[in-house]
XYZ file of C-alpha atoms in Angstrom:
670
model
C 24.925 19.970 38.568
C 26.324 22.483 36.085
C 29.704 21.486 34.817
C 32.456 24.068 34.934
C 35.005 24.760 32.229
C 38.443 26.106 33.031
C 38.380 29.757 31.914
C 42.071 30.238 31.684
C 45.160 28.837 32.288
C 46.470 26.502 34.820
C 48.905 24.121 33.251
C 47.639 20.649 32.591
C 50.833 19.112 33.826
C 50.522 20.485 37.360
C 49.721 18.052 40.155
C 45.970 18.008 40.546
C 44.332 18.177 43.994
C 41.737 15.742 42.708
C 44.174 12.868 43.261
C 44.215 13.486 47.001
C 41.272 11.110 47.427
C 43.495 8.177 46.466
C 45.156 7.273 49.768
C 48.442 5.409 49.286
C 48.058 3.754 52.697
C 44.610 2.544 51.706
C 46.050 1.135 48.488
C 48.681 -0.795 50.445
C 46.116 -2.162 52.894
C 43.720 -3.179 50.135
C 46.405 -4.417 47.760
C 46.275 -8.081 48.716
C 42.477 -8.113 48.808
C 42.165 -6.487 45.396
C 44.832 -8.774 43.971
C 42.845 -11.808 45.106
C 39.630 -10.287 43.772
C 41.313 -9.735 40.407
C 42.464 -13.363 40.328
C 38.951 -14.550 41.099
C 37.567 -12.309 38.357
C 39.993 -13.791 35.845
C 39.128 -17.335 36.933
C 35.403 -16.602 36.664
C 35.980 -15.183 33.179
C 37.872 -18.320 32.169
C 35.213 -20.653 33.575
C 32.474 -18.714 31.774
C 34.314 -19.087 28.479
C 34.713 -22.824 29.079
C 31.017 -23.145 29.913
C 30.012 -21.272 26.753
C 32.171 -23.564 24.626
C 30.822 -26.681 26.327
C 27.220 -25.537 25.876
C 27.814 -24.881 22.175
C 29.366 -28.329 21.762
C 26.475 -29.952 23.634
C 23.941 -28.341 21.288
C 25.954 -29.082 18.155
C 26.705 -32.773 18.663
C 24.339 -35.710 18.358
C 26.778 -38.294 19.743
C 25.403 -39.523 23.058
C 28.822 -40.352 24.483
C 30.115 -36.880 23.655
C 27.005 -35.324 25.154
C 27.507 -37.272 28.392
C 31.133 -36.151 28.589
C 30.170 -32.532 27.926
C 27.384 -32.687 30.522
C 29.872 -33.961 33.092
C 32.285 -31.166 32.188
C 29.467 -28.598 32.496
C 28.612 -29.798 35.990
C 32.271 -29.489 36.954
C 32.515 -25.954 35.516
C 29.294 -24.871 37.236
C 30.608 -26.239 40.521
C 33.837 -24.243 40.114
C 31.861 -21.110 39.284
C 29.769 -21.512 42.419
C 32.863 -21.896 44.593
C 34.503 -18.852 43.018
C 31.378 -16.741 43.508
C 31.152 -17.805 47.152
C 34.776 -16.819 47.691
C 34.166 -13.488 45.987
C 31.108 -13.027 48.193
C 33.240 -13.487 51.297
C 35.745 -10.909 50.039
C 33.428 -8.181 48.832
C 29.838 -9.131 49.458
C 29.936 -9.722 53.197
C 28.713 -7.501 55.989
C 30.561 -4.794 57.820
C 32.128 -6.118 61.030
C 31.065 -2.976 62.843
C 34.410 -2.075 64.424
C 34.538 1.669 64.891
C 36.948 2.095 67.771
C 34.001 2.262 70.170
C 33.116 -0.142 72.940
C 29.423 0.084 72.078
C 27.893 -2.884 70.258
C 25.724 -2.155 67.205
C 24.118 -4.337 64.566
C 26.373 -4.644 61.489
C 25.349 -3.011 58.208
C 25.663 -4.209 54.599
C 28.170 -2.231 52.502
C 28.634 -2.782 48.773
C 31.947 -3.632 47.188
C 33.177 -1.303 44.451
C 33.051 -2.356 40.844
C 36.556 -3.010 39.547
C 37.934 -2.214 36.129
C 40.934 -2.843 33.937
C 43.504 -0.253 32.928
C 42.609 1.884 29.932
C 44.776 3.586 27.321
C 43.233 6.932 26.377
C 46.252 8.132 24.415
C 45.708 6.694 20.930
C 42.013 7.552 20.339
C 42.217 11.012 21.899
C 45.353 12.016 20.002
C 43.823 10.802 16.755
C 40.567 12.669 17.382
C 42.378 15.879 18.336
C 44.477 15.674 15.189
C 41.695 14.732 12.776
C 38.746 16.758 14.034
C 40.302 19.652 15.932
C 43.207 20.120 13.528
C 45.835 20.312 16.285
C 48.873 18.261 17.120
C 47.645 15.431 19.331
C 51.130 14.961 20.790
C 50.949 18.465 22.294
C 48.159 17.217 24.575
C 50.260 14.486 26.139
C 50.155 16.217 29.546
C 46.351 16.408 29.534
C 46.042 12.756 28.546
C 48.453 11.738 31.329
C 46.388 13.736 33.828
C 43.200 11.960 32.701
C 44.863 8.540 32.934
C 46.261 9.346 36.383
C 42.809 10.418 37.545
C 41.247 7.189 36.299
C 43.984 5.092 37.876
C 43.505 6.881 41.209
C 39.730 6.479 41.235
C 40.123 2.680 41.035
C 41.245 2.669 44.699
C 39.522 5.614 46.398
C 39.928 6.188 50.109
C 36.860 5.320 52.179
C 35.987 8.899 53.135
C 34.839 12.192 51.652
C 38.123 12.586 49.756
C 37.436 9.333 47.961
C 33.977 10.572 46.993
C 35.478 13.787 45.620
C 37.934 11.724 43.582
C 35.153 9.624 42.036
C 32.977 12.642 41.285
C 35.950 14.497 39.776
C 36.499 11.652 37.328
C 32.749 11.438 36.697
C 32.659 15.126 35.778
C 35.621 14.693 33.433
C 33.693 11.910 31.687
C 30.865 14.397 31.195
C 33.324 16.841 29.619
C 34.686 14.081 27.367
C 31.168 13.149 26.305
C 30.315 16.759 25.489
C 33.578 17.508 23.654
C 34.598 14.343 21.818
C 31.459 12.247 21.210
C 28.549 12.464 18.806
C 25.635 10.054 18.260
C 27.506 8.642 15.263
C 30.990 8.551 16.797
C 32.536 6.796 19.782
C 36.073 6.798 21.098
C 36.618 3.241 19.925
C 37.619 2.092 23.426
C 36.312 -0.970 25.249
C 35.413 -0.200 28.866
C 35.859 -3.321 31.018
C 34.094 -3.521 34.388
C 33.482 -6.429 36.749
C 30.093 -6.960 38.328
C 30.094 -5.962 41.996
C 27.740 -8.779 43.028
C 28.729 -11.730 40.824
C 32.220 -10.870 39.543
C 31.117 -11.493 35.944
C 33.017 -9.243 33.497
C 31.214 -6.902 31.112
C 32.489 -4.581 28.409
C 31.028 -1.944 26.140
C 32.231 0.768 23.803
C 29.742 3.289 25.190
C 31.246 5.980 27.400
C 27.931 5.975 29.258
C 28.805 2.505 30.586
C 31.936 4.012 32.119
C 29.916 6.875 33.620
C 27.267 4.518 34.946
C 29.869 2.265 36.569
C 31.545 5.237 38.250
C 28.172 6.457 39.500
C 27.515 2.974 40.908
C 30.845 3.154 42.743
C 29.858 6.548 44.170
C 26.779 4.895 45.655
C 28.792 1.881 46.841
C 31.367 4.105 48.529
C 28.557 5.910 50.348
C 27.425 2.538 51.731
C 30.938 1.815 53.003
C 31.190 5.238 54.641
C 27.804 4.715 56.299
C 28.718 1.250 57.564
C 31.948 2.561 59.130
C 30.227 5.214 61.250
C 30.037 4.839 65.032
C 26.269 4.601 65.354
C 26.356 4.223 69.146
C 26.003 8.016 69.379
C 23.299 10.177 67.813
C 25.793 12.107 65.655
C 27.271 8.944 64.156
C 23.807 7.520 63.468
C 22.888 10.777 61.685
C 26.008 10.645 59.494
C 25.351 6.996 58.657
C 21.736 7.746 57.754
C 22.802 10.518 55.363
C 25.377 8.234 53.718
C 22.762 5.522 53.098
C 20.345 8.134 51.751
C 23.015 9.351 49.307
C 23.677 5.771 48.245
C 19.969 5.202 47.620
C 19.905 8.411 45.568
C 22.798 7.225 43.391
C 21.130 3.869 42.723
C 17.821 5.589 42.033
C 19.553 7.892 39.546
C 21.011 4.895 37.746
C 17.702 3.033 37.733
C 15.832 5.992 36.272
C 18.398 6.655 33.528
C 19.473 3.184 32.451
C 17.797 0.100 31.064
C 19.157 -3.170 29.632
C 22.350 -2.894 31.646
C 25.219 -5.179 30.580
C 25.952 -6.297 34.163
C 23.496 -7.711 36.741
C 24.379 -5.234 39.486
C 23.201 -2.325 37.284
C 19.950 -3.958 36.161
C 16.696 -2.281 37.168
C 15.735 -5.139 39.510
C 19.085 -5.125 41.329
C 19.169 -1.338 41.657
C 15.630 -1.347 43.029
C 16.633 -3.944 45.641
C 19.760 -1.978 46.575
C 17.749 1.215 46.900
C 15.282 -0.515 49.229
C 18.154 -1.977 51.259
C 19.786 1.422 51.717
C 16.502 3.017 52.797
C 15.954 0.208 55.318
C 19.434 0.751 56.743
C 18.761 4.496 56.908
C 15.557 3.736 58.823
C 17.588 1.568 61.198
C 19.866 4.558 61.818
C 16.807 6.627 62.748
C 15.930 4.028 65.384
C 19.508 3.896 66.664
C 19.586 7.682 66.992
C 16.591 7.466 69.329
C 17.546 4.310 71.204
C 19.891 4.895 74.173
C 22.086 2.153 75.694
C 20.318 -0.441 77.847
C 21.754 1.061 81.032
C 20.202 4.443 80.149
C 16.869 3.193 78.838
C 14.043 5.653 79.505
C 11.489 4.734 82.138
C 8.854 6.874 80.473
C 5.901 4.932 79.094
C 5.394 7.109 76.028
C 9.122 6.982 75.132
C 9.054 3.171 75.254
C 5.974 3.024 73.021
C 7.656 5.363 70.568
C 10.735 3.123 70.420
C 8.455 0.108 69.909
C 6.807 1.655 66.871
C 10.148 2.816 65.466
C 11.492 -0.756 65.771
C 8.341 -2.093 64.086
C 8.935 0.363 61.221
C 12.494 -0.935 60.754
C 11.219 -4.530 60.799
C 8.607 -3.692 58.149
C 11.264 -2.114 55.917
C 13.514 -5.168 56.163
C 10.598 -7.512 55.418
C 10.015 -5.674 52.141
C 13.726 -5.912 51.303
C 13.734 -9.636 52.100
C 10.738 -10.217 49.835
C 12.515 -8.422 46.983
C 15.779 -10.307 47.511
C 14.047 -13.674 47.704
C 12.493 -13.325 44.248
C 14.222 -13.872 40.900
C 16.171 -12.404 39.239
C 17.545 -10.574 42.294
C 17.806 -13.868 44.170
C 20.356 -15.063 41.593
C 22.584 -11.984 41.980
C 22.484 -10.947 45.630
C 24.833 -12.769 48.024
C 23.091 -15.319 50.223
C 24.581 -13.686 53.313
C 22.782 -10.432 52.522
C 19.413 -12.155 52.232
C 20.071 -14.012 55.481
C 21.136 -10.855 57.337
C 18.061 -8.953 56.136
C 15.864 -11.814 57.377
C 17.676 -11.846 60.729
C 17.189 -8.084 61.102
C 13.483 -8.316 60.297
C 13.003 -10.849 63.097
C 15.301 -9.013 65.485
C 13.639 -5.590 65.182
C 10.174 -7.136 65.372
C 11.223 -8.730 68.674
C 12.645 -5.388 69.831
C 9.275 -3.762 69.219
C 7.570 -6.277 71.511
C 10.350 -5.881 74.083
C 9.834 -2.112 74.297
C 6.065 -2.539 74.641
C 6.724 -4.929 77.539
C 8.978 -2.307 79.120
C 6.224 0.272 78.716
C 3.808 -2.073 80.487
C 5.979 -3.352 83.310
C 8.973 -1.108 83.855
C 7.872 2.451 83.111
C 6.480 5.237 85.175
C 2.697 5.362 84.901
C 1.117 7.913 82.617
C -2.285 9.507 82.915
C -5.011 8.112 80.729
C -5.234 11.299 78.704
C -1.562 11.134 77.729
C -1.690 7.572 76.380
C -2.403 6.949 72.698
C -5.355 4.789 71.733
C -5.059 1.081 71.091
C -5.502 1.591 67.341
C -2.596 4.053 67.238
C -0.095 1.540 68.616
C -1.365 -1.936 67.722
C -2.656 -3.455 64.510
C -6.314 -4.419 64.748
C -7.216 -8.085 64.136
C -9.141 -8.604 60.874
C -12.195 -9.815 62.806
C -12.283 -6.829 65.155
C -14.148 -3.719 64.086
C -14.890 -2.172 67.475
C -12.635 0.672 68.616
C -10.825 -0.031 71.828
C -9.820 2.252 74.672
C -6.378 3.274 75.917
C -3.405 1.274 74.747
C -2.331 0.118 78.195
C -4.465 -1.437 80.915
C -4.559 0.413 84.201
C -4.605 -2.607 86.522
C -1.139 -3.831 87.525
C -2.024 -7.502 87.078
C -3.357 -6.908 83.594
C -0.213 -4.967 82.704
C 1.951 -7.825 83.995
C 0.076 -10.438 81.994
C 0.173 -8.411 78.772
C 3.847 -7.591 79.374
C 4.618 -11.313 79.679
C 2.814 -11.937 76.388
C 4.904 -9.314 74.582
C 8.094 -10.620 76.203
C 7.213 -14.121 75.037
C 6.918 -12.902 71.447
C 10.168 -10.963 71.858
C 11.983 -14.073 73.103
C 10.606 -16.214 70.284
C 11.671 -13.604 67.710
C 15.168 -13.316 69.125
C 15.599 -17.086 69.203
C 14.437 -17.231 65.583
C 16.962 -14.527 64.672
C 19.748 -16.570 66.280
C 18.586 -19.683 64.432
C 18.612 -17.893 61.079
C 22.032 -16.465 61.915
C 23.435 -19.953 62.569
C 22.137 -21.281 59.234
C 24.325 -18.935 57.149
C 27.997 -19.833 56.971
C 29.110 -16.255 56.276
C 27.014 -14.795 59.110
C 28.365 -17.358 61.567
C 31.730 -15.635 61.205
C 30.224 -12.281 62.207
C 30.446 -12.643 65.979
C 29.179 -9.118 66.584
C 25.733 -9.874 65.170
C 25.323 -12.912 67.404
C 26.532 -10.848 70.364
C 23.924 -8.129 69.783
C 21.013 -10.562 69.464
C 22.220 -12.702 72.387
C 22.498 -9.686 74.702
C 18.958 -8.623 73.850
C 17.714 -12.191 74.402
C 19.347 -12.336 77.822
C 17.633 -9.084 78.833
C 14.288 -10.429 77.644
C 14.715 -13.726 79.507
C 15.750 -11.922 82.689
C 12.716 -9.649 82.522
C 10.404 -12.597 81.790
C 11.777 -14.503 84.803
C 11.164 -11.422 86.932
C 7.518 -11.266 85.867
C 6.847 -15.008 86.011
C 5.273 -16.477 89.132
C 4.969 -20.057 90.321
C 1.259 -19.704 91.053
C 0.531 -18.065 87.723
C -1.937 -20.508 86.153
C -3.773 -17.972 84.054
C -3.653 -18.447 80.309
C -1.232 -15.963 78.743
C -2.820 -13.121 76.847
C -2.290 -12.841 73.110
C 0.140 -10.030 72.280
C -1.111 -7.990 69.291
C 1.121 -6.900 66.423
C 2.595 -3.417 66.703
C 1.694 -0.625 64.300
C 4.828 0.591 62.407
C 5.340 4.329 62.778
C 8.304 6.666 62.536
C 8.839 10.318 63.308
C 11.373 10.601 60.454
C 10.935 8.793 57.163
C 14.267 8.853 55.264
C 14.189 9.788 51.587
C 16.702 9.108 48.866
C 19.067 12.059 48.369
C 21.075 12.716 45.262
C 24.862 12.337 45.648
C 26.844 15.565 45.622
C 28.115 15.322 42.073
C 29.162 18.970 42.203
C 31.661 18.470 45.057
C 34.203 17.072 42.594
C 33.476 19.774 40.048
C 36.628 21.023 38.440
C 37.957 22.515 35.228
C 37.904 20.629 31.957
C 41.256 18.880 31.486
C 41.159 19.594 27.738
C 40.271 23.268 28.172
C 43.043 24.300 25.757
C 40.931 23.028 22.879
C 38.552 25.911 23.538
C 35.033 26.469 24.898
C 32.670 23.545 24.459
C 30.059 25.771 22.836
C 32.154 25.799 19.657
C 35.095 23.412 19.912
C 33.475 20.009 20.205
C 33.014 17.019 17.929
C 29.409 18.052 17.373
C 30.545 21.096 15.390
C 32.543 21.289 12.169
C 34.619 24.332 11.362
C 37.329 25.674 9.059
C 40.426 27.482 10.330
C 41.083 30.763 8.466
C 44.248 32.806 8.673
C 46.202 34.308 10.012
C 44.955 37.361 8.092
C 46.344 40.856 8.454
C 43.706 43.433 9.325
C 44.490 47.143 9.014
C 42.527 50.146 10.182
C 40.700 52.095 7.476
C 38.807 55.347 7.495
C 35.815 53.665 9.088
C 37.868 51.611 11.495
C 38.289 47.873 11.166
C 34.723 47.521 9.937
C 33.576 44.684 12.148
C 31.311 44.183 15.125
C 32.368 41.992 18.012
C 30.131 40.234 20.477
C 30.229 37.704 23.295
C 32.954 36.078 25.346
C 35.042 32.941 25.090
C 35.297 32.911 22.135
C 34.565 36.392 20.803
C 32.208 36.363 17.826
C 32.329 38.555 14.739
C 28.665 39.517 14.813
C 28.733 41.666 11.667
C 31.113 42.781 8.868
C 30.491 46.087 7.069
C 30.549 45.567 3.282
C 33.577 47.142 1.636
C 35.435 47.534 4.910
C 38.935 46.330 5.741
C 37.492 43.289 7.532
C 35.484 42.315 4.434
C 38.554 42.731 2.253
C 40.539 40.453 4.567
C 37.946 37.711 4.104
C 36.366 37.877 7.558
C 32.705 36.921 7.701
C 29.793 37.275 10.048
C 29.680 34.286 12.417
C 33.460 33.730 12.559
C 35.094 33.239 15.949
C 38.394 34.909 16.750
C 40.874 32.348 18.091
C 44.153 34.275 17.839
C 45.177 37.959 17.955
C 48.754 38.860 17.000
C 49.824 35.274 17.558
C 48.240 35.051 21.048
C 45.577 32.341 21.515
C 42.368 34.044 22.617
C 39.753 31.305 22.652
C 39.107 31.988 26.334
C 39.475 35.775 26.163
C 36.664 38.057 27.148
C 35.134 40.617 24.856
C 36.935 43.554 26.498
C 40.323 41.833 26.237
C 40.010 41.350 22.470
C 38.803 44.912 22.015
C 41.744 46.256 24.023
C 44.234 44.229 21.976
C 42.788 45.476 18.670
C 42.721 49.083 19.841
C 46.376 48.818 20.806
C 47.312 47.624 17.317
C 47.438 51.194 15.957
C 47.927 51.949 12.289
C 50.054 48.832 11.774
C 46.962 46.667 12.143
C 46.581 43.272 13.726
C 46.980 39.664 12.721
C 43.834 37.586 13.298
C 43.057 33.904 13.068
C 39.419 32.832 13.036
C 37.346 29.698 12.672
C 34.245 29.521 10.522
C 31.538 27.060 11.494
C 30.371 25.012 8.557
C 26.668 25.191 7.654
C 25.840 21.817 9.206
C 27.014 23.024 12.620
C 24.692 24.461 15.216
C 25.479 27.975 16.345
C 25.883 28.464 20.093
C 23.979 31.027 22.054
C 25.241 34.558 21.742
C 23.687 35.882 24.931
C 22.378 39.409 25.217
C 25.622 41.349 25.359
C 25.514 44.556 23.300
C 27.884 44.412 20.327
C 30.484 47.046 19.706
C 32.139 48.486 16.618
C 35.739 49.669 16.496
C 35.762 53.237 15.122
C 38.644 55.160 13.568
C 39.998 56.336 16.926
C 39.124 53.279 18.882
C 35.786 54.742 20.033
C 32.980 52.225 20.586
C 29.792 52.842 18.678
C 26.555 50.896 18.680
C 25.989 48.236 16.082
C 22.569 49.696 15.427
C 24.131 52.744 13.756
C 25.129 50.512 10.863
C 21.968 48.407 10.775
C 23.852 45.186 11.347
C 21.795 42.093 12.018
C 22.349 40.037 15.138
C 22.676 36.283 14.674
C 19.796 34.455 16.308
C 20.455 32.827 19.669
C 20.054 29.086 19.710
C 20.744 26.456 22.358
C 21.639 22.930 21.548
C 19.104 20.432 22.830
C 19.963 19.232 26.354
C 22.030 16.074 26.095
C 21.511 13.430 28.764
C 24.384 13.010 31.160
C 23.780 9.259 31.072
C 22.657 8.434 27.560
C 23.359 4.698 27.326
C 20.071 2.835 26.717
C 18.205 5.735 28.238
C 14.514 5.266 28.844
C 12.259 7.537 26.871
C 10.742 9.577 29.647
C 9.934 12.944 28.215
C 8.470 15.583 30.441
C 8.959 13.599 33.610
C 8.664 15.489 36.855
C 9.666 14.493 40.352
C 12.069 11.734 41.252
C 15.653 12.169 40.282
C 16.810 15.317 38.454
C 17.070 15.173 34.702
C 20.490 15.183 33.013
C 21.877 18.380 31.598
C 23.451 19.668 28.468
C 27.070 20.797 28.363
C 27.543 24.279 29.715
C 27.824 27.012 27.129
C 29.731 30.151 28.077
C 27.297 33.057 28.219
C 27.216 36.589 29.643
C 26.066 36.892 33.236
C 22.738 38.361 32.161
C 21.853 35.509 29.835
C 19.110 33.108 30.847
C 19.912 29.784 32.452
C 19.456 26.544 30.573
C 18.448 23.158 31.964
C 20.943 21.499 34.242
C 21.401 19.345 37.263
C 20.500 20.934 40.572
C-alpha cells in the first residue's frame, strides 16, 4: 500500500466521508454491551492491582499469620478475576448465533471481539511539536487535530460491514502519516496508548505509536471475522463471501505475527496470533465445504459427488483438529476462551462424522458408477499402517458388500455425532447456542434413520471395519492481506507540507521573505522538482545570490502565497508574472544533518531576462544527487530482524516522497 498525501487544498474542517463507517444506530445497539464491557475491564484492572499488591506483601513479610491472610485474599481475588473473565467471555468471546434472516440452519462460526481503548487527547503533544519543530502556530491546526480525534473516536465503534473496515483502515493510514511526519527513533509523542486485550480483558499501555497501529490492525482482522460470521452461508454466494472475510482476517493476523514480537497484550502475542490464523483458515475451509454441500433435501445421488463431499468434510475435520491441538497447549490455552476450544473440538468430531455419512450415502444411496470412473481405495481412504498392498476400486460392486460397508461408515458417523453432542453439553457457553445442537441433532437423526433402513433382523454378520477417510479439497484457502488501501485518504496535516521535507526527521531553517529582482541575466537561479520546488542551482553574482538564496533551498512562499504543494510550472509562471518589480520569496534551508529527498529526473529550468526557459547545462550547474531515505517499517514496534525476507506477508514501506511521474518507484506495500 502506498500512502497518499493531499496535494492541495480541501479544508481540514470539512466533514470527512471517512466517518461514514461509524453507524450511529450500531453505536446505540452496542452501547449497553460496550458499557458493561468497560465496567468489566475496569474491575479486572482493579483486581489485578490488588493481586499485585498482595503478592508483593506475601513475598515481603515473614509473619506466618500475615502470609495466611494474604494467601486467603489472593485466592479471593483470583476467584473474582476468573468470574470476571468468564463474564467477559460470554459478552465478547462467544460464538456467532448464526442468525442471518434465512431459514437455513448452518453451523455457527467464531468471531473475535474488537479490542477496546480509552479516549486520547492528541491536542497538547501535536500543538507543541508543530510549534517547536515546524515553527508554526500549533493553535492554527486545531481543525486538523479535531478531525483526527473525531476519526479515532469513530473507529472505536465501527459498523459491522465494509464501511466499518474503511473507517478502521482510514485511521490506520493516518497513523502511518503521523509516524512518518512527527516521529523519529529518538522522539515519541509522549502519549500513552491504552488498549484492552480482546481475549482476557487485561489492560495494556505503551508510548509507542506502533502499539496503536498494531491494535488497529488487530481490529481490522477481528472485524473481518465478524463480517464472515454474519454471512448467510446457506447459499454458495454467502459461503464465498464468508470464506474471503476469514481469509482477510487470517492475513491481518499473519501480518501482525510477522512484524511484531514481545507484544504487551496476550491477544497480540505470536502464539495467540498463530492460533487465530489457524482458526480463520479452518473456518474458511468450512466455507469451502458449505459452498459445495447442498441442503439435505437436494443431496446429490451421484456416487462421485458424495465421495467428494466426504473428502472435503474430512479436510475440514483435519483443520479443526490442528486448531484444537494448538488451543489446548499453553500459553494459548490460558488466553483463548474455553468455549472456543470446546466448539473447535465439537466441529472436528462433527465434520469427521459427516465424512463417514457421505461415504455411506455413496455406498447405499447413490446411482452406481462404472468401475473406470471410481477412484482407487488409496485415493479416498487412509491405508492402515500394517497394509502395504494396493487395493482395487474404492467401492465394492456387490450390493450386500456395499450395504455392510455402508452400515460400518454410518456407525462411525453416529458415534461421532453423539460424541459431538456430548462435548457440546459439557460447555456451559455452548449449551446456550441452540443452533449448534440443532445442526448436529438433525444430522444424527438422518444417520439413525438411514442406519435403521439398512439394518436387518437376520443380519448376524460381523460389521466391517470402516477405514478413515483421506482429507482432500479442491480449493485450499490461503491467507489474504486486508485491503489497507481501501481507506487510503489524504494526510490530515497536509498543510505542514510534503513529507519528503517537512517531517520531524529533517531539520531546517526558515529564510525570508527576501525580495528578488530581475537582473540582466534574469533571476539567476535554477528550479527543479515539484511539491516543494527546489532551487537546484544559484549563479554566482546573480540577483538570487545577492538575496541570500542557496542551492538546495526549497521555495515555500511566493509573493505571500504558500506554495509548498505547488508544481514546478506554477512557481515558474508566478515568477515570470512578477515583471521588473520582482518577487518576494520565502524558502527553507535544510540543515546539514538532514537527509535530502529525491529530486527525480525532471529537467531543471533557468529564468532568463525575458522569461525564456534555458537549460541548466548552459551554465554548468551541478545537480544535487538523488537520495532516498531508507524504507521505514510501517509497524516498527519490537520488529523482528528479518532482512531480505521473501514470500509471506508484504514488507512495510517508507513514507511516500513526491516525485515526477517518470521517477522510479521505491519499495512499498502492494
